[in-house]
Amino acid sequence: MNLTRVRKLWLPGGITLICSYAVLWTYFRNSLQFPKELANTIPVIFVVTILLFCWTAVMALSMHTPSRFKSAYALLMSAVLTYLHLRLFFYVNSVFLIYAPGEWEAFELTYPFLLLASFLIIGFMAHSFILLGENREASNDKARQDEINEMMREAELHKLQQQFQPHFLFNSLNSISALIATRPEEARTMVQKLSDFLRTTLKRADEQGVTFEEEIAYLQLYLEIEKVRFGHRLDVHVHVNDDMLSVKIPTLLLQPIVENAIKFGLYGTTEKVTITLDAHLENNMVMVKTTNPFDREMLPQSGTGFGLNAIKRRLYLLFARNDLLQTETNGNIFITTLKTPVVS
């Protein structure tokens, strides 16, 4: 028995029965000129008996509602219950009420009117119960779909987050392989730093938000590895206001951006390259601007590389916005601008 749907019928059902009483009282008192006692009593008996059959219809539908032809089933049930209701209604009137000569014959002539009224009321309650059930099923289906979509969103976020590490790990292992033969001591240092970096990554694997200070510390671990590879050629300046340090942002945002800057700033050149990262708060948004020089021949023909595309996708999944990561060029300077809402 679905008590939730039954409770939702109380208000419309009560209003319907009150209106029915008013209509019947007017009909018997004014149209048929029945005595006041009968004009008051007959509608009361009608309302009480039809309430019993409305309840019967609702309970029957609560116990069994077919998956197909619900409306036809409700109409058939309403027709049967209407017939039974009128039989009971006329029986109660004949037993408990006293009619003057000719009044009972006049009362029997109201059968078509009472039949219609009874059928409409019982049918209304039956169909209302079915509609409430369909609305609830639709709401449940929507809730389930929303839950599935949320699970898919979280799975994609987790996948994107995990993809950052193999992407960076392969590059680091290639660099270590190149250093082993020529600079074994630096190779060992890089292995140790890579181990520290991956250990920190595993600790943060399930975190969706970290403080900006923690994100900067994570970025510094990454830069220590890259400085082993590039030595004095890599110069990174990080400027962060003190009020930014306790602000929370989505994890693993800065490292892919700086990795992209290193990739297109240092690859293909033997000169020293300076990369700058400036961060500040603006209208409750974290603004991070990263700049690096680049060789136009090294710039990808389409897209902005895996790292930036993955960040764009993550930001869209988190905040449903496509404008949070922007890239532009100014001469031979590549500029990446990250905007992200503060994570609560």
mmCIF file with all atom_site columns, C-alpha atoms in Angstrom, residues 32 62 131 138 173 189 203-204 329:
data_model
loop_
_atom_site.group_PDB
_atom_site.id
_atom_site.type_symbol
_atom_site.label_atom_id
_atom_site.label_alt_id
_atom_site.label_comp_id
_atom_site.label_asym_id
_atom_site.label_entity_id
_atom_site.label_seq_id
_atom_site.pdbx_PDB_ins_code
_atom_site.Cartn_x
_atom_site.Cartn_y
_atom_site.Cartn_z
_atom_site.occupancy
_atom_site.B_iso_or_equiv
_atom_site.pdbx_formal_charge
_atom_site.auth_seq_id
_atom_site.auth_comp_id
_atom_site.auth_asym_id
_atom_site.auth_atom_id
_atom_site.pdbx_PDB_model_num
ATOM 1 C CA . LEU A 1 32  ? -36.584 19.112 -6.450  1.00 0.00 ? 32  LEU A CA 1
ATOM 2 C CA . SER A 1 62  ? -2.432  0.618  -4.455  1.00 0.00 ? 62  SER A CA 1
ATOM 3 C CA . LEU A 1 131 ? -1.151  10.098 -12.132 1.00 0.00 ? 131 LEU A CA 1
ATOM 4 C CA . ALA A 1 138 ? 9.114   9.760  -13.367 1.00 0.00 ? 138 ALA A CA 1
ATOM 5 C CA . LEU A 1 173 ? 61.316  7.757  -17.174 1.00 0.00 ? 173 LEU A CA 1
ATOM 6 C CA . THR A 1 189 ? 68.471  12.116 -7.736  1.00 0.00 ? 189 THR A CA 1
ATOM 7 C CA . LYS A 1 203 ? 48.044  10.418 -1.038  1.00 0.00 ? 203 LYS A CA 1
ATOM 8 C CA . ARG A 1 204 ? 45.962  12.968 -2.922  1.00 0.00 ? 204 ARG A CA 1
ATOM 9 C CA . THR A 1 329 ? 49.793  34.182 -27.927 1.00 0.00 ? 329 THR A CA 1
#
